[in-house]
mmCIF file of C-alpha atoms in Angstrom:
data_model
loop_
_atom_site.group_PDB
_atom_site.id
_atom_site.type_symbol
_atom_site.label_atom_id
_atom_site.label_comp_id
_atom_site.label_asym_id
_atom_site.label_seq_id
_atom_site.Cartn_x
_atom_site.Cartn_y
_atom_site.Cartn_z
ATOM 1 C CA UNK A 54 -17.369 -2.721 -20.671
ATOM 2 C CA UNK A 55 -21.096 -3.294 -20.421
ATOM 3 C CA UNK A 56 -23.547 -1.353 -22.538
ATOM 4 C CA UNK A 57 -24.424 2.063 -21.162
ATOM 5 C CA UNK A 58 -28.132 2.643 -20.442
ATOM 6 C CA UNK A 59 -29.906 2.938 -23.780
ATOM 7 C CA UNK A 60 -31.860 6.120 -22.919
ATOM 8 C CA UNK A 61 -28.544 7.916 -22.382
ATOM 9 C CA UNK A 62 -27.030 6.485 -25.574
ATOM 10 C CA UNK A 63 -30.095 7.442 -27.625
ATOM 11 C CA UNK A 64 -30.235 10.979 -26.218
ATOM 12 C CA UNK A 65 -26.535 11.418 -26.958
ATOM 13 C CA UNK A 66 -27.063 10.133 -30.515
ATOM 14 C CA UNK A 67 -29.932 12.578 -31.065
ATOM 15 C CA UNK A 68 -27.703 15.456 -29.968
ATOM 16 C CA UNK A 69 -24.877 14.280 -32.235
ATOM 17 C CA UNK A 70 -27.165 14.072 -35.258
ATOM 18 C CA UNK A 71 -29.333 17.123 -34.481
ATOM 19 C CA UNK A 72 -27.406 19.438 -36.877
ATOM 20 C CA UNK A 73 -27.957 16.995 -39.756
ATOM 21 C CA UNK A 74 -31.664 16.533 -39.057
ATOM 22 C CA UNK A 75 -32.175 20.272 -38.579
ATOM 23 C CA UNK A 76 -30.527 20.939 -41.941
ATOM 24 C CA UNK A 77 -32.564 18.192 -43.609
ATOM 25 C CA UNK A 78 -35.880 19.421 -42.209
ATOM 26 C CA UNK A 79 -35.025 23.013 -43.125
ATOM 27 C CA UNK A 80 -34.195 21.969 -46.673
ATOM 28 C CA UNK A 81 -37.390 19.937 -47.084
ATOM 29 C CA UNK A 82 -39.644 22.831 -46.043
ATOM 30 C CA UNK A 83 -37.755 25.388 -48.129
ATOM 31 C CA UNK A 84 -38.175 26.111 -51.819
ATOM 32 C CA UNK A 85 -34.426 26.300 -52.438
ATOM 33 C CA UNK A 86 -31.983 23.952 -54.095
ATOM 34 C CA UNK A 87 -29.407 22.144 -51.974
ATOM 35 C CA UNK A 88 -26.506 24.461 -52.787
ATOM 36 C CA UNK A 89 -28.613 27.583 -52.364
ATOM 37 C CA UNK A 90 -30.033 26.338 -49.057
ATOM 38 C CA UNK A 91 -26.597 25.514 -47.631
ATOM 39 C CA UNK A 92 -25.186 28.887 -48.677
ATOM 40 C CA UNK A 93 -28.188 30.685 -47.208
ATOM 41 C CA UNK A 94 -27.863 28.737 -43.945
ATOM 42 C CA UNK A 95 -24.277 29.784 -43.373
ATOM 43 C CA UNK A 96 -24.502 33.353 -44.689
ATOM 44 C CA UNK A 97 -27.841 34.623 -43.391
ATOM 45 C CA UNK A 98 -27.700 33.294 -39.823
ATOM 46 C CA UNK A 99 -25.837 34.931 -36.978
ATOM 47 C CA UNK A 100 -22.658 33.273 -35.733
ATOM 48 C CA UNK A 101 -24.141 32.537 -32.309
ATOM 49 C CA UNK A 102 -26.971 30.592 -33.909
ATOM 50 C CA UNK A 103 -24.511 28.580 -36.019
ATOM 51 C CA UNK A 104 -22.346 27.957 -32.955
ATOM 52 C CA UNK A 105 -25.316 26.625 -31.015
ATOM 53 C CA UNK A 106 -26.554 24.292 -33.754
ATOM 54 C CA UNK A 107 -23.339 22.914 -35.206
ATOM 55 C CA UNK A 108 -20.950 23.001 -32.244
ATOM 56 C CA UNK A 109 -22.640 23.230 -28.861
ATOM 57 C CA UNK A 110 -25.425 20.697 -29.408
ATOM 58 C CA UNK A 111 -22.996 17.909 -30.468
ATOM 59 C CA UNK A 112 -20.792 18.833 -27.488
ATOM 60 C CA UNK A 113 -23.880 18.431 -25.292
ATOM 61 C CA UNK A 114 -24.296 14.936 -26.762
ATOM 62 C CA UNK A 115 -20.708 14.118 -25.858
ATOM 63 C CA UNK A 116 -21.325 15.319 -22.299
ATOM 64 C CA UNK A 117 -24.394 13.101 -22.052
ATOM 65 C CA UNK A 118 -22.480 10.059 -23.277
ATOM 66 C CA UNK A 119 -19.483 10.569 -20.978
ATOM 67 C CA UNK A 120 -21.629 10.250 -17.818
ATOM 68 C CA UNK A 121 -19.168 12.323 -15.804
ATOM 69 C CA UNK A 122 -19.771 15.040 -13.220
ATOM 70 C CA UNK A 123 -18.150 17.762 -15.346
ATOM 71 C CA UNK A 124 -20.184 16.713 -18.389
ATOM 72 C CA UNK A 125 -23.427 16.966 -16.436
ATOM 73 C CA UNK A 126 -22.921 20.643 -15.657
ATOM 74 C CA UNK A 127 -21.540 21.500 -19.092
ATOM 75 C CA UNK A 128 -24.628 19.867 -20.617
ATOM 76 C CA UNK A 129 -26.987 21.910 -18.440
ATOM 77 C CA UNK A 130 -25.145 25.144 -19.280
ATOM 78 C CA UNK A 131 -25.314 24.385 -23.000
ATOM 79 C CA UNK A 132 -29.033 23.640 -22.834
ATOM 80 C CA UNK A 133 -29.685 26.909 -20.995
ATOM 81 C CA UNK A 134 -27.670 28.754 -23.642
ATOM 82 C CA UNK A 135 -29.609 27.019 -26.450
ATOM 83 C CA UNK A 136 -32.917 28.125 -24.913
ATOM 84 C CA UNK A 137 -31.538 31.673 -24.713
ATOM 85 C CA UNK A 138 -30.545 31.502 -28.392
ATOM 86 C CA UNK A 139 -34.001 30.312 -29.396
ATOM 87 C CA UNK A 140 -35.670 33.253 -27.647
ATOM 88 C CA UNK A 141 -33.095 35.619 -29.130
ATOM 89 C CA UNK A 142 -33.681 34.327 -32.653
ATOM 90 C CA UNK A 143 -37.428 34.635 -32.238
ATOM 91 C CA UNK A 144 -37.128 38.218 -30.988
ATOM 92 C CA UNK A 145 -35.019 39.020 -34.039
ATOM 93 C CA UNK A 146 -37.931 37.715 -36.106
ATOM 94 C CA UNK A 147 -36.115 35.127 -38.076
ATOM 95 C CA UNK A 148 -35.887 31.354 -38.296
ATOM 96 C CA UNK A 149 -39.210 30.285 -36.755
ATOM 97 C CA UNK A 150 -42.700 31.144 -35.539
ATOM 98 C CA UNK A 151 -43.993 31.411 -31.982
ATOM 99 C CA UNK A 152 -45.442 27.890 -32.179
ATOM 100 C CA UNK A 153 -42.095 26.502 -33.305
ATOM 101 C CA UNK A 154 -40.365 28.381 -30.489
ATOM 102 C CA UNK A 155 -42.722 26.900 -27.903
ATOM 103 C CA UNK A 156 -42.221 23.389 -29.276
ATOM 104 C CA UNK A 157 -38.422 23.704 -29.258
ATOM 105 C CA UNK A 158 -38.289 25.199 -25.762
ATOM 106 C CA UNK A 159 -40.708 22.562 -24.447
ATOM 107 C CA UNK A 160 -38.497 19.823 -25.892
ATOM 108 C CA UNK A 161 -35.397 21.364 -24.298
ATOM 109 C CA UNK A 162 -37.143 21.629 -20.935
ATOM 110 C CA UNK A 163 -38.260 17.997 -21.214
ATOM 111 C CA UNK A 164 -34.697 16.814 -21.895
ATOM 112 C CA UNK A 165 -33.250 18.903 -19.048
ATOM 113 C CA UNK A 166 -35.977 17.662 -16.690
ATOM 114 C CA UNK A 167 -34.993 14.076 -17.488
ATOM 115 C CA UNK A 168 -31.426 14.742 -16.368
ATOM 116 C CA UNK A 169 -32.650 16.447 -13.201
ATOM 117 C CA UNK A 170 -34.386 13.243 -12.077
ATOM 118 C CA UNK A 171 -32.422 12.087 -8.990
ATOM 119 C CA UNK A 172 -31.741 8.575 -10.312
ATOM 120 C CA UNK A 173 -30.267 10.085 -13.494
ATOM 121 C CA UNK A 174 -28.371 12.892 -11.796
ATOM 122 C CA UNK A 175 -26.740 10.511 -9.315
ATOM 123 C CA UNK A 176 -25.056 8.389 -11.966
ATOM 124 C CA UNK A 177 -23.208 11.481 -13.198
ATOM 125 C CA UNK A 178 -22.036 12.300 -9.671
ATOM 126 C CA UNK A 179 -21.316 8.860 -8.186
ATOM 127 C CA UNK A 180 -18.973 6.560 -10.081
ATOM 128 C CA UNK A 181 -20.037 3.582 -7.958
ATOM 129 C CA UNK A 182 -23.502 3.733 -9.550
ATOM 130 C CA UNK A 183 -22.156 3.468 -13.088
ATOM 131 C CA UNK A 184 -22.353 -0.314 -13.236
ATOM 132 C CA UNK A 185 -21.572 -0.346 -16.965
ATOM 133 C CA UNK A 186 -18.043 0.918 -16.220
ATOM 134 C CA UNK A 187 -17.236 -2.134 -14.123
ATOM 135 C CA UNK A 188 -14.701 -4.497 -15.641
ATOM 136 C CA UNK A 189 -15.836 -8.061 -16.427
ATOM 137 C CA UNK A 190 -15.409 -10.523 -13.566
ATOM 138 C CA UNK A 191 -14.020 -13.966 -14.250
ATOM 139 C CA UNK A 192 -14.656 -17.022 -12.038
ATOM 140 C CA UNK A 193 -11.498 -18.109 -10.261
ATOM 141 C CA UNK A 194 -10.578 -20.888 -7.842
ATOM 142 C CA UNK A 195 -7.107 -19.985 -6.677
ATOM 143 C CA UNK A 196 -5.317 -19.931 -3.344
ATOM 144 C CA UNK A 197 -4.033 -16.431 -2.600
ATOM 145 C CA UNK A 198 -2.612 -14.654 0.416
ATOM 146 C CA UNK A 199 -3.455 -11.452 2.219
ATOM 147 C CA UNK A 200 -0.336 -9.821 3.594
ATOM 148 C CA UNK A 201 -0.153 -7.172 6.276
ATOM 149 C CA UNK A 202 2.364 -5.896 8.766
ATOM 150 C CA UNK A 203 1.250 -8.551 11.277
ATOM 151 C CA UNK A 204 1.582 -11.535 8.964
ATOM 152 C CA UNK A 205 -0.287 -13.398 6.236
ATOM 153 C CA UNK A 206 -3.659 -15.112 5.881
ATOM 154 C CA UNK A 207 -4.387 -17.740 3.221
ATOM 155 C CA UNK A 208 -7.608 -17.152 1.306
ATOM 156 C CA UNK A 209 -9.438 -18.618 -1.644
ATOM 157 C CA UNK A 210 -10.063 -16.314 -4.608
ATOM 158 C CA UNK A 211 -13.540 -16.829 -6.084
ATOM 159 C CA UNK A 212 -13.486 -14.317 -8.915
ATOM 160 C CA UNK A 213 -11.362 -11.493 -10.241
ATOM 161 C CA UNK A 214 -11.536 -8.395 -12.426
ATOM 162 C CA UNK A 215 -9.125 -5.577 -13.190
ATOM 163 C CA UNK A 216 -10.642 -3.531 -10.375
ATOM 164 C CA UNK A 217 -11.495 -6.017 -7.641
ATOM 165 C CA UNK A 218 -11.990 -9.548 -6.417
ATOM 166 C CA UNK A 219 -14.102 -11.755 -4.187
ATOM 167 C CA UNK A 220 -12.263 -13.920 -1.676
ATOM 168 C CA UNK A 221 -13.068 -16.479 1.005
ATOM 169 C CA UNK A 222 -10.804 -16.068 4.068
ATOM 170 C CA UNK A 223 -11.934 -19.467 5.415
ATOM 171 C CA UNK A 224 -13.390 -17.865 8.529
ATOM 172 C CA UNK A 225 -10.177 -16.064 9.371
ATOM 173 C CA UNK A 226 -10.359 -12.432 10.417
ATOM 174 C CA UNK A 227 -8.283 -10.160 8.226
ATOM 175 C CA UNK A 228 -6.005 -7.612 9.794
ATOM 176 C CA UNK A 229 -7.584 -4.247 10.474
ATOM 177 C CA UNK A 230 -4.560 -2.266 9.338
ATOM 178 C CA UNK A 231 -4.877 -0.136 6.234
ATOM 179 C CA UNK A 232 -1.796 -1.366 4.323
ATOM 180 C CA UNK A 233 -3.110 -4.756 3.196
ATOM 181 C CA UNK A 234 -1.969 -6.448 -0.002
ATOM 182 C CA UNK A 235 -3.423 -9.335 -1.970
ATOM 183 C CA UNK A 236 -0.709 -11.727 -3.164
ATOM 184 C CA UNK A 237 -1.661 -13.574 -6.354
ATOM 185 C CA UNK A 238 0.637 -16.315 -7.692
ATOM 186 C CA UNK A 239 1.533 -15.850 -11.359
ATOM 187 C CA UNK A 240 3.736 -17.568 -13.916
ATOM 188 C CA UNK A 241 6.396 -14.890 -13.637
ATOM 189 C CA UNK A 242 6.302 -14.548 -9.857
ATOM 190 C CA UNK A 243 3.682 -12.841 -7.707
ATOM 191 C CA UNK A 244 1.322 -9.924 -8.160
ATOM 192 C CA UNK A 245 1.028 -7.746 -5.062
ATOM 193 C CA UNK A 246 -2.064 -5.545 -5.085
ATOM 194 C CA UNK A 247 -3.037 -3.090 -2.327
ATOM 195 C CA UNK A 248 -6.761 -3.253 -1.608
ATOM 196 C CA UNK A 249 -9.613 -2.251 0.645
ATOM 197 C CA UNK A 250 -12.584 -4.355 1.753
ATOM 198 C CA UNK A 251 -15.767 -2.786 0.400
ATOM 199 C CA UNK A 252 -18.341 -5.368 1.490
ATOM 200 C CA UNK A 253 -18.756 -8.627 3.377
ATOM 201 C CA UNK A 254 -21.471 -11.248 2.849
ATOM 202 C CA UNK A 255 -21.709 -14.802 4.206
ATOM 203 C CA UNK A 256 -18.049 -14.765 5.257
ATOM 204 C CA UNK A 257 -16.990 -13.737 1.735
ATOM 205 C CA UNK A 258 -15.190 -10.431 1.180
ATOM 206 C CA UNK A 259 -15.438 -8.065 -1.757
ATOM 207 C CA UNK A 260 -12.182 -6.241 -2.462
ATOM 208 C CA UNK A 261 -11.512 -3.040 -4.358
ATOM 209 C CA UNK A 262 -7.992 -2.849 -5.703
ATOM 210 C CA UNK A 263 -5.906 0.248 -5.004
ATOM 211 C CA UNK A 264 -3.506 -0.371 -7.845
ATOM 212 C CA UNK A 265 0.065 0.694 -8.224
ATOM 213 C CA UNK A 266 1.255 1.182 -11.798
ATOM 214 C CA UNK A 267 3.059 -2.158 -11.655
ATOM 215 C CA UNK A 268 0.184 -4.162 -10.151
ATOM 216 C CA UNK A 269 -2.301 -2.739 -12.656
ATOM 217 C CA UNK A 270 -0.074 -3.705 -15.572
ATOM 218 C CA UNK A 271 0.617 -7.223 -14.263
ATOM 219 C CA UNK A 272 -3.009 -7.972 -13.399
ATOM 220 C CA UNK A 273 -4.217 -6.789 -16.792
ATOM 221 C CA UNK A 274 -1.699 -9.094 -18.469
ATOM 222 C CA UNK A 275 -2.876 -11.980 -16.275
ATOM 223 C CA UNK A 276 -6.540 -11.397 -17.137
ATOM 224 C CA UNK A 277 -5.710 -11.078 -20.840
ATOM 225 C CA UNK A 278 -4.048 -14.482 -20.580
ATOM 226 C CA UNK A 279 -7.191 -15.903 -18.964
ATOM 227 C CA UNK A 280 -9.340 -14.534 -21.773
ATOM 228 C CA UNK A 281 -6.937 -15.954 -24.367
ATOM 229 C CA UNK A 282 -7.417 -19.420 -22.879
ATOM 230 C CA UNK A 283 -11.187 -19.132 -23.283
ATOM 231 C CA UNK A 284 -12.227 -17.899 -19.847
ATOM 232 C CA UNK A 285 -15.711 -16.385 -19.937
ATOM 233 C CA UNK A 286 -16.886 -13.541 -17.685
ATOM 234 C CA UNK A 287 -19.233 -14.406 -14.844
ATOM 235 C CA UNK A 288 -21.906 -12.215 -16.444
ATOM 236 C CA UNK A 289 -21.651 -12.438 -20.249
ATOM 237 C CA UNK A 290 -21.885 -9.135 -22.108
ATOM 238 C CA UNK A 291 -24.483 -9.415 -24.907
ATOM 239 C CA UNK A 292 -23.880 -7.816 -28.322
ATOM 240 C CA UNK A 293 -25.153 -4.234 -28.508
ATOM 241 C CA UNK A 294 -27.854 -5.119 -31.038
ATOM 242 C CA UNK A 295 -29.225 -7.844 -28.768
ATOM 243 C CA UNK A 296 -29.053 -5.484 -25.787
ATOM 244 C CA UNK A 297 -30.952 -2.779 -27.689
ATOM 245 C CA UNK A 298 -33.604 -5.256 -28.797
ATOM 246 C CA UNK A 299 -34.116 -6.493 -25.236
ATOM 247 C CA UNK A 300 -34.311 -2.931 -23.894
ATOM 248 C CA UNK A 301 -36.910 -1.992 -26.510
ATOM 249 C CA UNK A 302 -38.971 -5.117 -25.817
ATOM 250 C CA UNK A 303 -38.947 -4.375 -22.071
ATOM 251 C CA UNK A 304 -39.923 -0.752 -22.671
ATOM 252 C CA UNK A 305 -42.847 -1.671 -24.914
ATOM 253 C CA UNK A 306 -44.177 -4.546 -22.804
ATOM 254 C CA UNK A 307 -43.628 -3.175 -19.293
ATOM 255 C CA UNK A 308 -43.053 0.556 -19.678
ATOM 256 C CA UNK A 309 -39.777 0.174 -17.783
ATOM 257 C CA UNK A 310 -36.341 1.096 -19.047
ATOM 258 C CA UNK A 311 -36.438 4.875 -19.319
ATOM 259 C CA UNK A 312 -34.420 5.129 -16.118
ATOM 260 C CA UNK A 313 -31.101 3.268 -15.608
#
């Protein structure tokens, strides 16, 4: 899997570690010892405040990292609840001043506003836009067949992944029926994979596999065998440290990279 967009990863990390940093900052500005501060934190604060800081905020980070539709709405609900808790704590005259309240609420609004940006919101609602979830594609030069109820057409496979393939039908028109299968020769027989054509460019067809349990298992084993023999993906996946460094360099030099 490719690296998820770094802004999303970093925001998720900040939510995961927020309880630790909040405790650390609170300890540094207090006049208490470590044990006394920890005891005071968990005995003097209301349970809703503890729930928000130590449970809900990390859950919000998990929702951010998952990049799923359900997580998007759970994240927004948690952030709204956190803002409510901050106002409630201020009204009860404990934990922080008005200036601190305004800073915290402003930060929450800024984070929520980021996720309301259309280009960010769409990746949580449309799986096709989450390019980092796409399986690696491996170059392939293999004769395959497309089988339908009306017969078969020989094609040339140009690349393959666990979720799709690119083929060259040699100018032949594929059948228009819906029950098409890609037949891939393998060492232990054939792999038959139902598919749909998702795009066509310069007489080449992009296929999306509609796997059965059997075809998914067999194709995964085939690709694992390719990798074991040294096959490299068409687009190499850089190490995460190199990816982070490149993202940071692009952000600093061009100002781009805050949006996926």
